[in-house]
Amino acid sequence: MSYVLEIKNLTKKFGNFTAVDSVSFNVEDGGFFSILGGSGCGKTTLLRMISGFEEETAGELLIRGESMKGIPPEKRPVNIVFQNLALFPMMNVEKNVAFGLQRQRLPKSEVQSRVEEMLERVGLVGFEKKKVTELSGGQRQRVAIARSLVLKPEILLLDEPLGALDRKLREHMKVELKVLQKEIGTTFIYITHDQSEALVMSDTVAVMNQGQFEQIDTPKKLYKNPKTSFVAGFVGESNEFNISSYVNGELVTVNGCKLNKPDLDFQPKKLFIRPEAFILNPSADLSGIERIDMQVEAILFDGSNTKISTTINQGHEEVLISLPQNAQFEDLREGDDIQVGVHRDDLKCYKV
Amino acid sequence: MMKKPRGTFYLLITPVLLWLLALIVIPHMDLMYRSLRFETDDGLWVFSLNNYLAFFEDQIYWLTFVKTALYSIFVTILAFVVTFPVAFFLTKVIGKKYSSFMTLLLLIPIWIGELVTVYGWMILLRDNGVINSFLMKLRLIDAPIEMLFTNFSMTIGLLYISMLFMIVPMMSALDSMDDSLIEAASDLGASKWTIFRQIVIPYTTPGIVSGGIIVFMLVIGDYVAPNILGGKSSLWFTEQIYNKFLASFNWNEGAAFGFLLLLLSSFIVWVALKLSGQKLDKVGS
């Protein structure tokens, strides 16, 4: 397998602060790779090191097997789509897209034909002479992507470019970006704090926290089998429980809930259960599940995403449970007692 | 629906209109009127273009006129060349904290006043002045270089008093430019020179042009620096006007000359706006 990007023990320090802490990973050719993390986790610094705007304190960065040490941004075979897009306001759409090609001193006819081809690809034919300030958010987005992709980079870096769009358009652009990436086949490295963006678009997602990668996996595995408690809490919704004791395969949570979880080879501290992992009123003959009695506190209607907020043993911690939107639970009311079941596999336990 | 507060509106606009009328429109009309009045040999006052003809008849007048125009353009360009790196440094390189302090430092010469700063330059530039003494002490030169009362000293003086008016609009234009534009251009393969020429300069053009207009107007209409630092060899058109009014007491020719200066500077500003593709309303904002 060839890697388009190899990163070995890459570190960046700003004074005493370590923004990126000895990160190593490889990106496969032609994939959609996302780096997911909260603000200040170091993802932007990492991206800026790949693009060449920041110099690494230590470690190695190879693109197509070649070391990028000391190579300035304008000489690297990567291009970046900035968070605010950074379109040149003094140029029209066509000139924005042609800017990079003109820097390579290509003949005019080639510049012209490549710009046309790229504008057709992103669906901006007829907008060539428009000022970038006259375009809508989605169109500006496409100009920014076209401006980078027209240079045929080895890697396209995207720095949360969907952040400024409204929700509807963002949902639409997610799909559009994924389709575009598959069509063109360029490797995309996408950084975001929005887990939904990362999960929907990516082939591989790296979850970043405090300058380090917590887990690199496919979106599905990341969601189903989070390796660390940070990932479990950060990716998707999850109910978090603190564990007070674990003796003879029995977990006792701080709010007094007793659950059987045999065969853990460590002393667990935290337990995570996804809202959709709960089975409401499980039938008595269902095996392999743990049963918990709860009280309904509130019903949080949100269409297909409706949840109920419950408590265990009149405690204070709320537990969110997904409520299937069929008629079965329509008569559920606040204050009701219910029994829920969870498969033992869905009890995710972590050391810290 | 919004009510039209007519009474209040006129109350608020009246001071401005009075100001414009009393201090700008009427004086200029008077200036124009005087410039067209001519006393014949018989002592009769008639309307004539003779005052304007006087300008073309004596070549010293229009030579000074052309020289003043060219030097004003030159000083304006020089002001841009000298201040652009400073404006760029203050807005894009160093932090906000230092930048506001340093901008304050730049303001100091304005507070001191033009006359004092110009005398300051005399102390620096004269034969036994700071610069010459220093160079001679270093044994780089044997005899003092004649700097004062030349076109050189005049240019320095004009540049020094007008520089700030170039820096401020340019800084505000640069300040509003997102740094990511520079990074994006660099990422797309542009060299530093290309970024400067194709991104930074076009982006800051409105600031440069509005700064340029102010500097140009200040310089072409300045009297103190050319008079004190330029000496006898460096004639400036304002000095000709001054002489007409106060040396030969020919107010009518003086008025004509003043009017010509107004036309000249307006024309040059108009050409500059055309060349830079800017509109006056955009530059003014």
XYZ file of C-alpha atoms in Angstrom:
637
model
C 0.000 0.000 0.000
C 1.404 3.374 -0.931
C 1.003 6.258 1.431
C 0.610 9.764 0.134
C 1.430 11.222 3.519
C 3.577 9.725 6.251
C 3.974 11.489 9.541
C 6.454 10.261 12.132
C 6.599 11.605 15.690
C 5.659 15.079 14.523
C 5.838 17.627 17.343
C 5.176 21.330 17.521
C 5.912 23.440 20.563
C 5.045 27.093 21.113
C 7.279 28.051 24.004
C 6.333 25.694 26.804
C 3.063 24.697 25.211
C 3.043 21.526 23.134
C 0.398 21.937 20.454
C 1.129 18.706 18.613
C 2.706 15.965 20.685
C 4.634 13.311 18.761
C 1.896 12.346 16.346
C 2.447 9.508 13.868
C 0.083 8.375 11.153
C -0.108 7.493 7.478
C -2.691 8.566 4.963
C -3.565 6.211 2.130
C -3.705 7.463 -1.412
C -7.077 8.664 -2.609
C -8.839 8.573 0.718
C -10.924 11.022 2.671
C -9.089 11.433 5.961
C -10.538 13.571 8.726
C -8.963 14.910 11.863
C -11.629 15.451 14.461
C -11.072 17.359 17.659
C -12.285 20.189 19.830
C -10.874 23.695 19.623
C -7.302 23.922 20.834
C -6.576 20.223 20.328
C -3.795 20.993 17.847
C -5.543 20.007 14.635
C -5.040 23.371 12.950
C -1.361 23.396 13.914
C -1.010 19.921 12.434
C -2.651 21.077 9.207
C -0.423 24.142 9.060
C 2.641 21.928 9.429
C 1.504 19.751 6.527
C 0.910 22.834 4.370
C 4.231 24.347 5.432
C 3.014 27.445 7.275
C 4.404 26.155 10.562
C 7.739 24.470 10.983
C 7.818 21.309 13.054
C 9.806 21.286 16.297
C 10.646 17.628 15.812
C 9.634 14.656 13.727
C 9.289 13.894 10.057
C 6.738 14.675 7.392
C 6.896 12.852 4.068
C 4.717 13.447 1.045
C 4.965 10.657 -1.538
C 8.022 9.457 0.332
C 9.811 12.799 0.111
C 10.806 14.727 3.171
C 9.184 18.163 3.386
C 11.753 19.547 5.780
C 12.474 23.199 4.992
C 10.249 23.252 1.909
C 8.097 26.418 1.872
C 4.299 26.279 1.316
C 4.520 27.484 -2.282
C 6.765 24.530 -3.201
C 4.737 21.768 -1.533
C 2.430 19.526 -3.565
C -0.444 20.239 -1.179
C -3.077 22.936 -1.288
C -5.315 24.241 1.397
C -8.895 25.440 1.566
C -8.980 27.972 4.362
C -11.609 28.231 7.055
C -12.724 31.643 5.759
C -11.946 30.478 2.180
C -9.579 33.441 1.580
C -10.854 34.068 -1.934
C -9.170 37.044 -3.578
C -11.829 39.765 -3.534
C -10.119 41.818 -6.237
C -10.416 39.013 -8.793
C -13.378 37.344 -10.447
C -14.139 33.623 -10.215
C -12.086 32.721 -13.250
C -9.031 34.686 -12.110
C -9.222 33.177 -8.645
C -9.133 29.687 -10.105
C -6.412 30.580 -12.618
C -4.170 32.209 -9.989
C -2.189 29.083 -9.098
C -1.809 27.921 -12.703
C -0.484 31.307 -13.758
C 2.169 31.056 -11.070
C 3.447 27.913 -12.812
C 3.898 29.946 -16.011
C 1.777 27.563 -18.061
C 0.724 28.637 -21.555
C -2.454 30.714 -21.627
C -4.450 28.152 -23.563
C -3.687 25.437 -21.029
C -4.608 27.690 -18.109
C -7.852 28.547 -19.857
C -8.821 24.955 -20.588
C -7.944 23.685 -17.115
C -9.898 26.487 -15.459
C -12.919 25.754 -17.648
C -12.704 22.049 -16.923
C -12.474 22.637 -13.192
C -15.362 25.120 -13.129
C -17.480 22.610 -14.994
C -16.557 19.945 -12.469
C -17.701 22.041 -9.504
C -20.768 23.295 -11.361
C -19.797 26.939 -11.762
C -20.080 27.286 -15.534
C -21.488 30.703 -16.358
C -20.032 32.283 -13.213
C -16.558 32.918 -14.696
C -16.804 36.700 -14.730
C -18.706 37.096 -11.470
C -17.045 38.805 -8.560
C -16.492 36.427 -5.673
C -18.379 38.823 -3.417
C -21.496 38.286 -5.521
C -21.613 34.534 -4.920
C -23.581 32.597 -2.347
C -21.855 30.737 0.484
C -21.976 27.390 -1.295
C -20.661 28.853 -4.540
C -17.785 30.578 -2.759
C -16.973 27.239 -1.197
C -16.789 25.623 -4.603
C -14.554 28.396 -5.969
C -12.148 27.858 -3.070
C -12.048 24.117 -3.696
C -11.695 24.575 -7.464
C -8.868 27.072 -6.957
C -6.892 24.433 -5.066
C -7.885 21.328 -7.016
C -7.033 22.861 -10.384
C -3.368 22.556 -9.377
C -3.781 18.779 -9.057
C -2.233 18.612 -5.585
C -1.223 15.320 -4.015
C -3.294 16.257 -0.993
C -6.058 18.785 -0.518
C -6.191 20.140 3.008
C -9.506 21.516 4.224
C -9.627 23.621 7.374
C -13.248 23.463 8.549
C -14.505 25.117 5.373
C -18.137 24.335 6.142
C -18.078 26.097 9.500
C -19.502 29.381 8.235
C -22.414 27.893 6.297
C -25.933 27.595 7.613
C -27.116 24.151 8.665
C -29.093 23.200 5.566
C -26.319 24.163 3.193
C -23.761 22.429 5.383
C -25.688 19.166 5.178
C -25.800 19.550 1.415
C -22.107 20.431 1.075
C -21.111 17.399 3.133
C -22.560 15.100 0.511
C -21.242 17.226 -2.317
C -17.693 17.171 -0.964
C -17.746 13.432 -0.477
C -18.994 12.847 -4.028
C -16.457 15.296 -5.448
C -13.626 13.578 -3.612
C -14.656 10.157 -4.953
C -14.909 11.531 -8.495
C -11.567 13.286 -8.521
C -9.662 10.796 -6.426
C -7.422 13.368 -4.755
C -6.588 12.637 -1.144
C -8.536 14.960 1.155
C -7.420 15.761 4.669
C -10.260 17.465 6.410
C -10.099 18.975 9.850
C -13.224 19.694 11.818
C -14.723 19.880 15.270
C -18.061 18.700 13.931
C -18.264 14.945 14.390
C -21.156 14.608 11.993
C -19.059 16.120 9.181
C -16.232 13.748 9.955
C -18.436 10.656 10.213
C -20.472 11.318 7.062
C -17.634 12.212 4.708
C -14.569 10.300 5.795
C -13.050 6.957 4.980
C -10.825 7.322 8.019
C -11.172 9.564 11.037
C -8.455 10.461 13.504
C -9.742 11.780 16.822
C -7.347 14.304 18.303
C -7.121 15.449 21.894
C -4.462 17.564 23.612
C -2.015 17.294 20.750
C -2.277 13.530 20.372
C -4.341 11.077 18.373
C -6.729 9.063 20.524
C -7.851 6.721 17.767
C -7.583 6.366 14.010
C -10.354 4.280 12.507
C -13.232 4.069 10.089
C -16.230 6.164 11.151
C -18.224 3.030 11.907
C -15.596 1.437 14.125
C -14.974 4.736 15.828
C -18.624 4.916 16.753
C -19.094 1.248 17.624
C -15.814 0.604 19.396
C -14.295 3.724 20.836
C -10.874 2.824 22.186
C -10.647 5.546 24.809
C -13.129 7.274 27.049
C -12.416 10.555 25.258
C -13.485 9.086 21.934
C -16.538 7.481 23.531
C -17.582 10.818 24.943
C -16.633 12.962 21.952
C -17.899 10.962 18.999
C -21.651 10.683 18.976
C -23.875 11.064 21.994
C -23.219 8.938 25.033
C -24.292 8.638 28.646
C -21.325 8.715 30.938
C -21.309 6.905 34.301
C -18.620 6.906 36.966
C -17.929 3.489 38.397
C -17.506 3.140 42.130
C -16.541 -0.525 42.272
C -15.908 -3.611 40.159
C -15.864 -6.867 42.079
C -16.434 -10.394 40.714
C -17.649 -9.135 37.367
C -20.192 -6.774 38.877
C -20.052 -3.069 38.047
C -21.511 -0.635 40.534
C -22.013 2.883 39.261
C -21.879 5.961 41.491
C -25.627 6.343 41.251
C -26.130 2.830 42.589
C -26.829 0.854 39.461
C -25.560 -2.719 39.482
C -24.582 -4.298 36.163
C -22.908 -7.551 35.218
C -19.913 -7.098 32.943
C -17.693 -10.144 33.258
C -14.187 -10.646 31.928
C -12.746 -7.137 32.126
C -8.977 -7.448 32.554
C -8.664 -4.013 34.154
C -10.266 -1.941 36.873
C -12.807 0.259 35.026
C -13.407 3.872 36.068
C -15.869 5.035 33.439
C -18.817 3.511 31.653
C -20.420 4.829 28.476
C -23.783 3.787 27.036
C -25.186 5.253 23.813
C -28.792 6.512 23.956
C -29.843 4.116 21.206
C -28.294 1.106 22.982
C -31.168 1.019 25.470
C -34.081 -1.309 24.802
C -37.293 -0.034 26.336
C -39.389 -2.577 28.229
C -37.372 -5.618 27.084
C -39.338 -8.868 27.059
C -38.628 -11.153 29.997
C -37.075 -13.929 27.911
C -34.414 -11.707 26.284
C -31.005 -12.954 27.420
C -27.564 -11.364 27.530
C -28.905 -8.030 28.654
C -28.653 -6.012 31.837
C -31.882 -4.577 33.161
C -32.182 -1.191 34.848
C -35.255 0.427 36.407
C -35.646 4.101 35.622
C -38.021 6.995 36.066
C -38.988 9.190 33.135
C -38.133 12.834 33.898
C -38.939 14.485 30.585
C -39.731 13.696 27.006
C -37.523 15.691 24.648
C -39.351 15.737 21.355
C -37.059 16.320 18.362
C -38.651 14.434 15.470
C -36.703 11.320 14.586
C -34.156 12.245 17.222
C -36.610 12.254 20.133
C -35.199 11.181 23.483
C -36.408 10.673 26.981
C -34.517 11.959 29.922
C -34.565 9.514 32.843
C -32.994 9.040 36.242
C -31.949 5.955 38.132
C -33.001 5.464 41.771
C -34.293 9.060 42.015
C -30.718 10.240 41.423
C -29.714 13.521 39.882
C -27.733 12.369 36.843
C -29.891 12.299 33.775
C -29.673 9.421 31.341
C -30.760 10.021 27.779
C -32.529 7.240 25.935
C -33.564 7.290 22.291
C -37.274 6.897 21.833
C -38.352 5.016 18.712
C -40.899 7.075 16.795
C -43.483 4.373 16.393
C -46.769 4.354 18.212
C -45.482 1.840 20.781
C -44.371 4.401 23.366
C -46.848 7.166 22.635
C -48.492 6.917 26.022
C -45.215 7.285 27.913
C -45.561 10.146 30.410
C -43.260 12.060 32.717
C -42.985 10.313 36.074
C -43.576 6.835 34.624
C -41.423 3.963 35.795
C -39.847 1.970 33.016
C -37.444 -0.882 32.671
C -34.682 -0.682 30.085
C -32.229 -3.272 28.903
C -28.682 -2.952 27.554
C -26.645 -5.626 25.824
C -23.451 -6.345 27.730
C -21.470 -5.559 24.558
C -22.900 -2.044 24.620
C -21.479 -1.361 28.073
C -18.268 0.407 27.135
C -15.830 0.491 30.036
C -12.600 2.457 30.307
C -9.716 2.650 32.726
C -9.749 6.440 32.834
C -43.672 53.938 8.237
C -41.023 56.395 9.252
C -42.159 59.938 9.797
C -40.132 62.574 8.052
C -38.770 64.835 10.792
C -38.539 67.819 8.465
C -37.963 70.567 10.995
C -35.197 68.735 12.805
C -33.599 67.744 9.523
C -33.225 71.333 8.358
C -32.028 72.395 11.775
C -29.235 69.839 11.615
C -28.230 70.472 8.026
C -28.160 74.275 8.271
C -24.749 74.640 9.994
C -23.148 72.424 7.359
C -24.738 74.324 4.488
C -23.776 77.660 6.034
C -20.244 76.444 6.456
C -20.008 75.231 2.878
C -21.498 78.425 1.550
C -19.674 80.986 3.682
C -16.260 79.366 3.879
C -15.955 77.421 0.647
C -18.364 78.475 -2.079
C -18.384 82.256 -1.602
C -14.592 82.656 -1.127
C -13.881 80.608 -4.226
C -16.381 82.549 -6.265
C -14.742 85.723 -5.008
C -11.352 84.302 -5.963
C -12.630 83.526 -9.426
C -14.214 86.963 -9.744
C -10.984 88.703 -8.756
C -8.941 86.560 -11.096
C -11.041 87.783 -13.996
C -10.870 91.485 -13.120
C -8.181 93.565 -14.782
C -7.242 97.220 -14.488
C -6.641 98.817 -17.859
C -4.094 101.570 -18.462
C -6.934 104.041 -18.171
C -7.588 102.841 -14.647
C -10.819 101.097 -15.599
C -11.713 97.700 -14.135
C -12.856 95.256 -16.808
C -13.405 91.537 -17.183
C -10.450 89.993 -18.965
C -8.199 86.930 -19.079
C -5.084 89.098 -18.825
C -4.273 87.799 -15.342
C -4.121 84.307 -16.710
C -2.091 85.435 -19.704
C 0.542 86.813 -17.347
C 1.149 83.248 -16.232
C 1.989 82.097 -19.744
C 3.970 85.158 -20.713
C 6.710 84.806 -18.131
C 8.330 81.411 -18.335
C 9.414 81.422 -14.678
C 5.765 81.046 -13.717
C 4.870 78.018 -15.695
C 8.278 76.420 -15.156
C 7.657 76.709 -11.434
C 4.161 75.417 -12.020
C 5.429 72.275 -13.812
C 8.202 71.788 -11.285
C 5.754 72.043 -8.398
C 3.482 69.471 -10.032
C 6.278 67.015 -10.800
C 7.868 67.325 -7.370
C 4.494 66.889 -5.687
C 3.920 63.678 -7.636
C 7.448 62.569 -6.836
C 7.042 63.257 -3.103
C 3.704 61.396 -3.109
C 5.296 58.336 -4.707
C 8.244 58.617 -2.338
C 5.850 58.809 0.608
C 4.260 55.557 -0.543
C 7.610 53.815 -1.004
C 8.879 54.944 2.383
C 5.712 54.318 4.381
C 4.357 51.117 2.867
C 6.907 48.857 4.586
C 6.220 50.707 7.849
C 2.447 50.302 7.484
C 2.878 46.639 6.591
C 5.197 46.084 9.545
C 2.866 47.825 11.988
C -0.262 45.981 10.861
C 0.934 42.543 9.770
C 4.215 41.791 11.491
C 4.147 43.032 15.071
C 1.405 42.635 17.626
C -1.428 45.095 18.285
C 0.095 46.273 21.568
C 3.367 47.506 20.060
C 1.721 48.666 16.888
C -0.558 51.210 18.569
C 2.345 52.578 20.587
C 4.499 52.934 17.499
C 1.659 54.573 15.574
C 1.475 57.082 18.398
C 5.189 57.788 17.951
C 4.557 58.517 14.295
C 2.020 61.158 15.301
C 4.461 63.197 17.374
C 5.827 65.387 14.539
C 2.256 66.480 13.784
C 1.742 67.608 17.371
C 4.917 69.653 17.296
C 3.847 71.597 14.247
C 5.230 72.007 10.775
C 7.366 75.052 11.404
C 9.246 73.484 14.292
C 9.851 70.193 12.474
C 11.111 72.072 9.443
C 13.568 74.033 11.619
C 14.567 70.706 13.091
C 15.539 69.527 9.645
C 17.623 72.687 9.211
C 19.655 71.730 12.248
C 20.197 68.286 10.812
C 21.010 69.297 7.258
C 22.996 72.535 7.443
C 26.746 72.657 6.705
C 27.791 72.448 10.352
C 24.697 70.441 11.212
C 24.322 67.041 12.772
C 24.670 64.936 9.640
C 27.669 66.756 8.189
C 29.531 66.885 11.537
C 28.933 63.211 12.017
C 30.174 62.265 8.547
C 33.221 64.467 8.972
C 33.998 62.988 12.345
C 33.938 59.552 10.779
C 36.300 61.008 8.144
C 33.996 59.855 5.381
C 34.033 63.370 3.915
C 36.500 66.249 4.161
C 34.199 69.161 3.480
C 30.515 69.419 4.406
C 28.035 68.315 1.765
C 25.660 71.079 0.793
C 22.259 69.717 1.634
C 20.270 72.634 2.975
C 18.477 75.024 0.609
C 18.409 72.476 -2.210
C 15.707 70.433 -3.849
C 16.926 67.555 -1.715
C 16.261 69.281 1.586
C 12.919 70.544 0.291
C 11.880 67.024 -0.708
C 12.896 65.658 2.689
C 10.906 68.362 4.457
C 7.793 67.843 2.335
C 8.045 64.082 2.778
C 8.448 64.365 6.528
C 5.435 66.590 7.078
C 3.113 64.581 4.811
C 4.185 60.980 5.472
C 1.753 60.335 8.278
C -1.227 61.096 6.076
C -0.116 58.292 3.794
C 0.477 55.809 6.590
C -2.866 56.074 8.345
C -5.237 55.222 5.460
C -2.830 52.544 4.271
C -2.725 50.964 7.716
C -6.472 50.860 7.946
C -6.654 49.184 4.522
C -3.981 46.659 5.472
C -5.617 46.075 8.821
C -8.843 45.022 7.172
C -7.023 42.517 4.976
C -7.211 38.976 6.268
C -3.775 37.358 6.662
C -5.150 34.195 5.136
C -5.221 35.956 1.742
C -1.445 36.153 1.871
C -1.181 32.561 3.018
C -3.611 31.382 0.348
C -1.589 33.088 -2.379
C 1.592 31.602 -1.011
C -0.054 28.173 -0.850
C -1.047 28.495 -4.515
C 2.590 28.977 -5.430
C 2.979 32.757 -5.484
C 6.338 34.307 -4.676
C 6.605 37.155 -2.178
C 6.838 39.669 -4.999
C 3.731 38.280 -6.723
C 1.791 38.352 -3.463
C 2.803 41.952 -2.959
C 1.912 42.973 -6.502
C -1.211 40.928 -7.112
C -2.801 40.615 -3.688
C -1.560 43.207 -1.201
C -1.331 46.206 -3.513
C -4.712 45.686 -5.226
C -6.336 45.115 -1.854
C -4.884 48.274 -0.341
C -5.302 50.455 -3.452
C -8.230 52.464 -2.023
C -6.103 53.258 1.034
C -3.064 54.087 -1.048
C -5.049 56.364 -3.352
C -6.824 58.213 -0.555
C -3.513 58.615 1.292
C -1.885 59.677 -1.949
C -4.505 62.356 -2.600
C -4.087 63.834 0.869
C -0.289 63.820 0.626
C -0.352 65.288 -2.854
C -2.740 68.088 -1.860
C -0.727 68.883 1.262
C 2.538 68.965 -0.657
C 1.405 70.945 -3.689
C -0.184 73.570 -1.468
C 2.574 73.693 1.132
C 4.483 76.893 1.696
C 6.622 76.441 4.789
C 8.881 73.551 3.755
C 9.729 74.800 0.238
C 10.235 78.316 1.545
C 12.478 77.460 4.486
C 14.260 74.312 3.337
C 14.221 74.971 -0.401
C 15.820 78.355 -0.269
C 16.185 80.578 -3.299
C 16.945 77.883 -5.845
C 13.851 75.815 -5.150
C 10.840 77.724 -6.355
C 7.412 76.450 -5.386
C 4.217 77.701 -6.943
C 2.706 78.740 -3.617
C 5.627 81.112 -3.246
C 4.688 82.742 -6.541
C 1.157 83.193 -5.290
C 2.463 84.586 -2.019
C 4.654 87.023 -3.904
C 1.733 88.179 -6.035
C -0.422 88.884 -3.020
C 2.111 90.243 -0.564
C 5.148 91.408 -2.538
C 3.663 93.001 -5.634
C 0.168 93.466 -4.179
C -1.391 92.210 -7.375
C -4.321 90.377 -5.874
C -5.945 89.779 -9.215
C -2.991 87.908 -10.681
C -2.552 86.149 -7.364
C -6.167 85.030 -7.537
C -5.637 83.760 -11.082
C -2.542 81.850 -9.983
C -4.402 80.376 -7.041
C -7.133 79.272 -9.371
C -4.621 77.670 -11.706
C -3.134 75.721 -8.813
C -6.601 74.489 -7.891
C -7.236 73.361 -11.469
C -3.824 71.724 -11.729
C -4.124 69.712 -8.554
C -7.704 68.677 -9.334
C -6.601 67.552 -12.784
C -3.704 65.471 -11.435
C -5.946 63.845 -8.821
C -8.482 63.060 -11.535
C -5.767 61.422 -13.692
C -4.499 59.452 -10.693
C -8.004 58.169 -9.962
C -8.472 57.131 -13.602
C -5.104 55.381 -13.712
C -5.709 53.449 -10.508
C -9.261 52.574 -11.507
C -10.648 54.088 -8.323
C -13.754 56.170 -7.777
C -13.696 59.225 -5.576
C -16.606 58.036 -3.436
C -14.895 54.723 -2.738
C -11.559 56.321 -1.904
C -13.224 58.903 0.279
C -14.931 56.356 2.495
